[in-house]
Each structure stands twice: as structure tokens, then as C-alpha cells.
PDB file of C-alpha atoms in Angstrom:
ATOM      1  CA  ASN A   1      -0.135  -0.027  -0.096  1.00  0.00           C
ATOM      2  CA  ALA A   2       1.943   2.635  -1.186  1.00  0.00           C
ATOM      3  CA  GLY A   3      -0.139   5.558  -0.564  1.00  0.00           C
ATOM      4  CA  VAL A   4       1.515   9.144  -1.835  1.00  0.00           C
ATOM      5  CA  THR A   5       4.771   8.520  -3.664  1.00  0.00           C
ATOM      6  CA  GLN A   6       6.745  11.750  -4.258  1.00  0.00           C
ATOM      7  CA  THR A   7      10.056  11.940  -6.676  1.00  0.00           C
ATOM      8  CA  PRO A   8      12.787  12.482  -6.345  1.00  0.00           C
ATOM      9  CA  LYS A   9      13.590  13.033  -2.758  1.00  0.00           C
ATOM     10  CA  PHE A  10      16.438  15.205  -2.988  1.00  0.00           C
ATOM     11  CA  ARG A  11      17.480  17.626  -5.691  1.00  0.00           C
ATOM     12  CA  VAL A  12      20.074  20.673  -6.109  1.00  0.00           C
ATOM     13  CA  LEU A  13      19.460  22.982  -8.908  1.00  0.00           C
ATOM     14  CA  LYS A  14      21.383  25.842 -10.306  1.00  0.00           C
ATOM     15  CA  THR A  15      19.426  29.147 -10.787  1.00  0.00           C
ATOM     16  CA  GLY A  16      17.885  29.113 -14.285  1.00  0.00           C
ATOM     17  CA  GLN A  17      17.837  25.538 -14.419  1.00  0.00           C
ATOM     18  CA  SER A  18      14.054  23.584 -14.697  1.00  0.00           C
ATOM     19  CA  MET A  19      12.877  20.348 -12.868  1.00  0.00           C
ATOM     20  CA  THR A  20       9.498  18.484 -12.569  1.00  0.00           C
ATOM     21  CA  LEU A  21       8.659  17.126  -9.371  1.00  0.00           C
ATOM     22  CA  LEU A  22       6.252  13.985  -9.659  1.00  0.00           C
ATOM     23  CA  CYS A  23       3.589  13.130  -7.285  1.00  0.00           C
ATOM     24  CA  ALA A  24       1.768   9.721  -7.588  1.00  0.00           C
ATOM     25  CA  GLN A  25      -1.127   8.400  -5.584  1.00  0.00           C
ATOM     26  CA  ASP A  26      -2.774   4.786  -5.744  1.00  0.00           C
ATOM     27  CA  MET A  27      -6.091   5.766  -3.658  1.00  0.00           C
ATOM     28  CA  ASN A  28      -8.131   6.834  -6.566  1.00  0.00           C
ATOM     29  CA  HIS A  29      -8.271  10.667  -4.846  1.00  0.00           C
ATOM     30  CA  GLU A  30      -9.997  13.127  -6.462  1.00  0.00           C
ATOM     31  CA  TYR A  31      -7.953  16.231  -4.849  1.00  0.00           C
ATOM     32  CA  MET A  32      -4.545  16.652  -4.985  1.00  0.00           C
ATOM     33  CA  TYR A  33      -2.256  19.488  -3.681  1.00  0.00           C
ATOM     34  CA  TRP A  34       1.411  20.461  -3.839  1.00  0.00           C
ATOM     35  CA  TYR A  35       2.755  22.525  -0.741  1.00  0.00           C
ATOM     36  CA  ARG A  36       5.968  23.899   0.385  1.00  0.00           C
ATOM     37  CA  GLN A  37       7.273  24.137   4.070  1.00  0.00           C
ATOM     38  CA  ASP A  38       9.453  26.912   4.944  1.00  0.00           C
ATOM     39  CA  PRO A  39      10.904  27.581   8.574  1.00  0.00           C
ATOM     40  CA  GLY A  40       8.285  29.482  10.602  1.00  0.00           C
ATOM     41  CA  MET A  41       5.868  29.879   7.621  1.00  0.00           C
ATOM     42  CA  GLY A  42       4.086  26.085   8.225  1.00  0.00           C
ATOM     43  CA  LEU A  43       2.725  24.760   4.778  1.00  0.00           C
ATOM     44  CA  ARG A  44       1.819  27.249   2.022  1.00  0.00           C
ATOM     45  CA  LEU A  45      -0.442  25.599  -0.955  1.00  0.00           C
ATOM     46  CA  ILE A  46       1.365  26.252  -4.567  1.00  0.00           C
ATOM     47  CA  HIS A  47      -1.138  24.630  -6.666  1.00  0.00           C
ATOM     48  CA  TYR A  48      -3.942  22.312  -6.268  1.00  0.00           C
ATOM     49  CA  SER A  49      -6.151  20.146  -8.719  1.00  0.00           C
ATOM     50  CA  VAL A  50      -9.963  18.690  -7.994  1.00  0.00           C
ATOM     51  CA  GLY A  51      -9.896  15.879 -10.519  1.00  0.00           C
ATOM     52  CA  GLU A  52      -8.146  14.664 -13.682  1.00  0.00           C
ATOM     53  CA  GLY A  53      -7.302  17.649 -16.148  1.00  0.00           C
ATOM     54  CA  THR A  54      -7.947  20.543 -13.560  1.00  0.00           C
ATOM     55  CA  THR A  55      -5.679  22.716 -11.589  1.00  0.00           C
ATOM     56  CA  ALA A  56      -6.049  25.872  -9.858  1.00  0.00           C
ATOM     57  CA  LYS A  57      -3.577  28.169  -8.174  1.00  0.00           C
ATOM     58  CA  GLY A  58      -3.207  28.401  -4.211  1.00  0.00           C
ATOM     59  CA  GLU A  59      -1.388  30.955  -2.126  1.00  0.00           C
ATOM     60  CA  VAL A  60       2.037  31.055  -3.551  1.00  0.00           C
ATOM     61  CA  PRO A  61       1.844  29.890  -7.326  1.00  0.00           C
ATOM     62  CA  ASP A  62       4.291  32.246  -8.911  1.00  0.00           C
ATOM     63  CA  GLY A  63       7.501  30.307 -10.526  1.00  0.00           C
ATOM     64  CA  TYR A  64       5.552  26.915 -10.522  1.00  0.00           C
ATOM     65  CA  ASN A  65       3.332  25.188 -12.898  1.00  0.00           C
ATOM     66  CA  VAL A  66       1.358  22.131 -12.354  1.00  0.00           C
ATOM     67  CA  SER A  67      -0.615  19.181 -14.713  1.00  0.00           C
ATOM     68  CA  ARG A  68      -2.829  16.674 -13.785  1.00  0.00           C
ATOM     69  CA  LEU A  69      -3.179  14.441 -16.947  1.00  0.00           C
ATOM     70  CA  LYS A  70      -3.902  11.088 -15.177  1.00  0.00           C
ATOM     71  CA  LYS A  71      -5.746  10.930 -11.933  1.00  0.00           C
ATOM     72  CA  GLN A  72      -3.156   9.406 -10.154  1.00  0.00           C
ATOM     73  CA  ASN A  73      -0.366  11.670 -10.834  1.00  0.00           C
ATOM     74  CA  PHE A  74       0.406  15.416 -10.207  1.00  0.00           C
ATOM     75  CA  LEU A  75       3.597  17.169 -11.477  1.00  0.00           C
ATOM     76  CA  LEU A  76       4.936  20.397 -10.259  1.00  0.00           C
ATOM     77  CA  GLY A  77       7.004  22.332 -12.623  1.00  0.00           C
ATOM     78  CA  LEU A  78       9.895  24.837 -12.173  1.00  0.00           C
ATOM     79  CA  GLU A  79      10.660  26.798 -15.364  1.00  0.00           C
ATOM     80  CA  SER A  80      13.639  28.618 -14.103  1.00  0.00           C
ATOM     81  CA  ALA A  81      14.535  28.012 -10.455  1.00  0.00           C
ATOM     82  CA  ALA A  82      15.461  30.867  -8.321  1.00  0.00           C
ATOM     83  CA  PRO A  83      17.150  30.590  -4.738  1.00  0.00           C
ATOM     84  CA  SER A  84      13.933  31.615  -3.227  1.00  0.00           C
ATOM     85  CA  GLN A  85      12.384  28.083  -4.555  1.00  0.00           C
ATOM     86  CA  THR A  86      14.817  26.560  -1.934  1.00  0.00           C
ATOM     87  CA  SER A  87      12.442  24.620   0.556  1.00  0.00           C
ATOM     88  CA  VAL A  88      10.842  21.412   1.047  1.00  0.00           C
ATOM     89  CA  TYR A  89       7.924  20.251  -0.962  1.00  0.00           C
ATOM     90  CA  PHE A  90       4.936  17.907  -0.360  1.00  0.00           C
ATOM     91  CA  CYS A  91       2.158  16.548  -2.140  1.00  0.00           C
ATOM     92  CA  ALA A  92      -0.956  15.568  -0.527  1.00  0.00           C
ATOM     93  CA  SER A  93      -4.019  13.671  -1.938  1.00  0.00           C
ATOM     94  CA  ARG A  94      -7.714  13.584  -0.268  1.00  0.00           C
ATOM     95  CA  GLY A  95     -10.648  11.555  -1.507  1.00  0.00           C
ATOM     96  CA  GLY A  96     -14.466  11.679  -0.920  1.00  0.00           C
ATOM     97  CA  THR A  97     -16.901  14.708  -0.975  1.00  0.00           C
ATOM     98  CA  GLY A  98     -16.972  16.007   2.715  1.00  0.00           C
ATOM     99  CA  THR A  99     -14.900  18.536   4.362  1.00  0.00           C
ATOM    100  CA  ASN A 100     -13.762  16.154   6.926  1.00  0.00           C
ATOM    101  CA  THR A 101     -11.874  13.549   5.207  1.00  0.00           C
ATOM    102  CA  GLU A 102      -8.223  12.794   5.731  1.00  0.00           C
ATOM    103  CA  ALA A 103      -5.334  14.140   3.599  1.00  0.00           C
ATOM    104  CA  PHE A 104      -2.286  11.667   2.975  1.00  0.00           C
ATOM    105  CA  PHE A 105       1.168  13.251   2.121  1.00  0.00           C
ATOM    106  CA  GLY A 106       4.057  12.298   0.397  1.00  0.00           C
ATOM    107  CA  GLN A 107       7.400  11.812   2.226  1.00  0.00           C
ATOM    108  CA  GLY A 108       8.489  15.496   0.758  1.00  0.00           C
ATOM    109  CA  THR A 109      11.062  16.664  -1.580  1.00  0.00           C
ATOM    110  CA  ARG A 110      14.076  18.566  -0.275  1.00  0.00           C
ATOM    111  CA  LEU A 111      15.091  21.306  -3.039  1.00  0.00           C
ATOM    112  CA  THR A 112      18.060  23.653  -2.956  1.00  0.00           C
ATOM    113  CA  VAL A 113      18.670  26.121  -5.572  1.00  0.00           C
ATOM    114  CA  VAL A 114      22.116  27.420  -5.469  1.00  0.00           C
TER     115      VAL A 114
ATOM    116  CA  GLY B   1     -10.961  35.186   5.077  1.00  0.00           C
ATOM    117  CA  ASN B   2     -10.184  31.537   6.760  1.00  0.00           C
ATOM    118  CA  SER B   3      -6.802  31.186   8.925  1.00  0.00           C
ATOM    119  CA  VAL B   4      -5.152  29.335  11.597  1.00  0.00           C
ATOM    120  CA  THR B   5      -3.101  30.517  14.333  1.00  0.00           C
ATOM    121  CA  GLN B   6      -0.824  27.927  16.400  1.00  0.00           C
ATOM    122  CA  MET B   7       1.087  28.966  19.350  1.00  0.00           C
ATOM    123  CA  GLU B   8       4.967  29.393  18.725  1.00  0.00           C
ATOM    124  CA  GLY B   9       7.159  26.985  19.566  1.00  0.00           C
ATOM    125  CA  PRO B  10       9.632  25.086  20.496  1.00  0.00           C
ATOM    126  CA  VAL B  11       8.044  23.643  23.348  1.00  0.00           C
ATOM    127  CA  THR B  12      10.091  21.681  25.390  1.00  0.00           C
ATOM    128  CA  LEU B  13       8.612  19.132  28.053  1.00  0.00           C
ATOM    129  CA  SER B  14      10.300  16.606  30.156  1.00  0.00           C
ATOM    130  CA  GLU B  15       8.771  13.048  29.841  1.00  0.00           C
ATOM    131  CA  GLU B  16       5.620  12.415  31.609  1.00  0.00           C
ATOM    132  CA  ALA B  17       4.860  16.257  31.712  1.00  0.00           C
ATOM    133  CA  PHE B  18       1.305  17.609  30.512  1.00  0.00           C
ATOM    134  CA  LEU B  19       1.081  19.053  26.983  1.00  0.00           C
ATOM    135  CA  THR B  20      -0.979  21.744  25.487  1.00  0.00           C
ATOM    136  CA  ILE B  21      -0.761  23.232  21.867  1.00  0.00           C
ATOM    137  CA  ASN B  22      -3.036  25.995  21.251  1.00  0.00           C
ATOM    138  CA  CYS B  23      -4.766  26.506  18.200  1.00  0.00           C
ATOM    139  CA  THR B  24      -7.530  29.031  17.408  1.00  0.00           C
ATOM    140  CA  TYR B  25      -9.030  29.722  13.951  1.00  0.00           C
ATOM    141  CA  THR B  26     -10.690  32.096  11.588  1.00  0.00           C
ATOM    142  CA  ALA B  27     -13.475  30.906   9.365  1.00  0.00           C
ATOM    143  CA  THR B  28     -17.070  31.216   8.109  1.00  0.00           C
ATOM    144  CA  GLY B  29     -19.664  28.816   9.216  1.00  0.00           C
ATOM    145  CA  TYR B  30     -18.590  25.846  10.777  1.00  0.00           C
ATOM    146  CA  PRO B  31     -15.224  24.497   9.466  1.00  0.00           C
ATOM    147  CA  SER B  32     -13.705  20.832   9.909  1.00  0.00           C
ATOM    148  CA  LEU B  33     -10.447  20.895  12.021  1.00  0.00           C
ATOM    149  CA  PHE B  34      -7.525  18.600  12.115  1.00  0.00           C
ATOM    150  CA  TRP B  35      -4.384  18.070  14.087  1.00  0.00           C
ATOM    151  CA  TYR B  36      -1.739  16.861  11.869  1.00  0.00           C
ATOM    152  CA  VAL B  37       1.902  15.554  13.280  1.00  0.00           C
ATOM    153  CA  GLN B  38       5.282  15.185  11.368  1.00  0.00           C
ATOM    154  CA  TYR B  39       7.905  12.996  12.519  1.00  0.00           C
ATOM    155  CA  PRO B  40      11.397  13.819  11.662  1.00  0.00           C
ATOM    156  CA  GLY B  41      12.043  13.248   7.933  1.00  0.00           C
ATOM    157  CA  GLU B  42       8.827  12.196   7.342  1.00  0.00           C
ATOM    158  CA  GLY B  43       5.408  13.692   5.588  1.00  0.00           C
ATOM    159  CA  LEU B  44       2.440  14.889   7.717  1.00  0.00           C
ATOM    160  CA  GLN B  45      -0.083  12.269   8.939  1.00  0.00           C
ATOM    161  CA  LEU B  46      -3.295  13.078  10.456  1.00  0.00           C
ATOM    162  CA  LEU B  47      -3.461  12.846  14.522  1.00  0.00           C
ATOM    163  CA  LEU B  48      -7.076  13.611  14.926  1.00  0.00           C
ATOM    164  CA  LYS B  49     -10.172  15.494  13.740  1.00  0.00           C
ATOM    165  CA  ALA B  50     -13.533  17.146  14.937  1.00  0.00           C
ATOM    166  CA  THR B  51     -16.011  18.262  12.428  1.00  0.00           C
ATOM    167  CA  LYS B  52     -18.769  20.131  14.633  1.00  0.00           C
ATOM    168  CA  ALA B  53     -18.837  21.920  17.825  1.00  0.00           C
ATOM    169  CA  ASP B  54     -18.143  20.207  20.978  1.00  0.00           C
ATOM    170  CA  ASP B  55     -16.876  17.492  19.223  1.00  0.00           C
ATOM    171  CA  LYS B  56     -13.740  15.801  20.874  1.00  0.00           C
ATOM    172  CA  GLY B  57     -11.111  13.829  18.376  1.00  0.00           C
ATOM    173  CA  SER B  58      -8.583  11.478  20.159  1.00  0.00           C
ATOM    174  CA  ASN B  59      -5.958   9.303  19.332  1.00  0.00           C
ATOM    175  CA  LYS B  60      -2.550   7.810  20.734  1.00  0.00           C
ATOM    176  CA  GLY B  61      -3.678   9.600  23.986  1.00  0.00           C
ATOM    177  CA  PHE B  62      -3.971  13.013  22.383  1.00  0.00           C
ATOM    178  CA  GLU B  63      -7.026  15.081  22.715  1.00  0.00           C
ATOM    179  CA  ALA B  64      -8.669  18.206  21.198  1.00  0.00           C
ATOM    180  CA  THR B  65     -12.313  19.602  21.513  1.00  0.00           C
ATOM    181  CA  TYR B  66     -14.090  21.601  18.772  1.00  0.00           C
ATOM    182  CA  ARG B  67     -14.788  25.214  20.836  1.00  0.00           C
ATOM    183  CA  LYS B  68     -17.265  27.160  18.591  1.00  0.00           C
ATOM    184  CA  GLU B  69     -17.470  29.991  21.202  1.00  0.00           C
ATOM    185  CA  THR B  70     -13.755  30.323  21.436  1.00  0.00           C
ATOM    186  CA  THR B  71     -12.843  29.203  18.213  1.00  0.00           C
ATOM    187  CA  SER B  72     -10.197  27.013  19.449  1.00  0.00           C
ATOM    188  CA  PHE B  73      -8.942  23.430  18.955  1.00  0.00           C
ATOM    189  CA  HIS B  74      -6.339  23.087  21.332  1.00  0.00           C
ATOM    190  CA  LEU B  75      -4.289  19.850  21.588  1.00  0.00           C
ATOM    191  CA  GLU B  76      -3.716  18.234  24.690  1.00  0.00           C
ATOM    192  CA  LYS B  77      -2.020  14.889  25.841  1.00  0.00           C
ATOM    193  CA  GLY B  78      -1.892  13.994  29.708  1.00  0.00           C
ATOM    194  CA  SER B  79       1.528  12.506  29.740  1.00  0.00           C
ATOM    195  CA  VAL B  80       3.966  12.958  27.057  1.00  0.00           C
ATOM    196  CA  GLN B  81       6.748  10.486  25.563  1.00  0.00           C
ATOM    197  CA  VAL B  82      10.205  11.025  24.032  1.00  0.00           C
ATOM    198  CA  SER B  83       8.636   9.385  20.781  1.00  0.00           C
ATOM    199  CA  ASP B  84       6.109  12.181  20.768  1.00  0.00           C
ATOM    200  CA  SER B  85       8.634  14.591  19.613  1.00  0.00           C
ATOM    201  CA  ALA B  86       7.593  16.186  16.109  1.00  0.00           C
ATOM    202  CA  VAL B  87       6.268  19.006  14.659  1.00  0.00           C
ATOM    203  CA  TYR B  88       2.341  19.619  15.223  1.00  0.00           C
ATOM    204  CA  PHE B  89       0.120  21.328  12.973  1.00  0.00           C
ATOM    205  CA  CYS B  90      -3.511  22.570  13.384  1.00  0.00           C
ATOM    206  CA  ALA B  91      -5.615  23.041  10.136  1.00  0.00           C
ATOM    207  CA  LEU B  92      -8.976  23.565   8.813  1.00  0.00           C
ATOM    208  CA  THR B  93     -11.334  22.991   6.037  1.00  0.00           C
ATOM    209  CA  PRO B  94     -14.135  25.374   5.372  1.00  0.00           C
ATOM    210  CA  ARG B  95     -17.420  24.082   5.173  1.00  0.00           C
ATOM    211  CA  GLY B  96     -18.197  23.104   1.620  1.00  0.00           C
ATOM    212  CA  ALA B  97     -14.914  23.562   0.324  1.00  0.00           C
ATOM    213  CA  THR B  98     -12.839  20.297   0.267  1.00  0.00           C
ATOM    214  CA  ASN B  99     -10.225  21.928  -1.895  1.00  0.00           C
ATOM    215  CA  LYS B 100      -9.219  23.905   0.696  1.00  0.00           C
ATOM    216  CA  LEU B 101      -6.715  22.578   3.611  1.00  0.00           C
ATOM    217  CA  ILE B 102      -5.243  25.484   5.418  1.00  0.00           C
ATOM    218  CA  PHE B 103      -2.799  24.999   7.749  1.00  0.00           C
ATOM    219  CA  GLY B 104      -1.074  26.679  10.885  1.00  0.00           C
ATOM    220  CA  THR B 105       2.783  27.301  10.912  1.00  0.00           C
ATOM    221  CA  GLY B 106       3.211  24.368  13.185  1.00  0.00           C
ATOM    222  CA  THR B 107       4.713  23.860  16.695  1.00  0.00           C
ATOM    223  CA  LEU B 108       8.057  21.737  17.447  1.00  0.00           C
ATOM    224  CA  LEU B 109       7.661  19.586  20.470  1.00  0.00           C
ATOM    225  CA  ALA B 110      10.933  18.351  21.859  1.00  0.00           C
ATOM    226  CA  VAL B 111      10.323  15.748  24.966  1.00  0.00           C
ATOM    227  CA  GLN B 112      13.211  15.295  26.930  1.00  0.00           C
ATOM    228  CA  PRO B 113      13.983  11.948  28.923  1.00  0.00           C
TER     229      PRO B 113
END
């Protein structure tokens, strides 16, 4: 029972490089989220998706793009990485229609931009 | 708007001490409330939840009661263990908005033997 899997777990990028973070869930969940975690700021929502083929902006979307071509996958892209994007990135998924449903998180991707 | 405010950490306790981590929220209507825990090097996992006023969520000896009158959802445990050392996040989902899961800034708990 894999749950939510993020790849890669660690990455170092140079300023201006691009990369894609992959999130995969095997629970048939409709909702998927990308958060970033920074010291003293908790988790901030970057983008989210309410179903296959849909995406929406969260609290801090600038500099990121996302795609949800398949229900089980949610990709986060950085087109031109900046040092301010150094962070730990978490993907989460959530099923059901009620607002009390549990969100399941991946183990995180630690990204450093130099 | 919707938001969650948590007490700042770190909170340092000795084993078997009583724990309280304060959480207050701002939301329209009756949100669902959650506590998530993040152990070192891991992702977040649900600790407990409550969905309406006066509900008490509980798990692993932790408890939190949904207080509508004070818009609070404080986390408590009667006797902490070293293994409880982690970061604790309070979160909410507004009524009718499953697409939203809003977190507080997290509180680091360190339990010393």
C-alpha cells in the first residue's frame, strides 16, 4: 500500500535550471495538492487539483506550473529555478466529498537552488 | 478569510509532563478541524479531527475539543513520551470547500527523557 509517493526525494539545482517533481497516489483520490514548507511559515499551498485535467492556483503559485493529465499523478514544474524556491515540497491527496476527510502526504522533496 | 493561528514553539517538556498546544481559527460557518503530526524526516499524517462544535477528537492519548464559542481546537496530552517529539500542525477545511486545507505554522515539540 504505497499511498502517496514523491520523486525525487532530494535535488540540487542551479539558478535558472528547470525540473519537474512527480507525485503519484494509488488511492483513487480526486483532490491533490502541492505545498511548500519553510521554517516559521508552516505549509503554504502552491497549486491544487480537484480532478483529472483540472488545476488551480493556491496561495503562492508564482514560478510554478502544474499538470494533472492522469488522475493518479500530479506534476509540479519549475521552469527557471530561483534561490527563493529552496524549500521542502510536499504533495498530498484527499478523497471523498466531505470536508472532514483525511489528507495523505508524501515524504517530501528537499530542493536546494544555488 | 480563513486562517489558523498556533502557539509558537519550540515547546520543550520532560517525559510524562502535560502538553497543551494552542490553536485558534478564523472561518465562516463551521469548518472541519484537524491536527496533523510530522515526525522527523517524514511527511504529515493525521493525528485527530473534529467536524462540529463540542466534538472531541482523540488518538494515541492526544485529545482536542472543537470550541465554537472561542474558535479554538487546542491539542492536549496528559503524559508525553520522547517518541511524541515532532512538529504538530493545526489545520482546517471550510464548510463546503474540500479543495481547501489550510495549515497553521506548526509547533515543534521536544520531549526530553
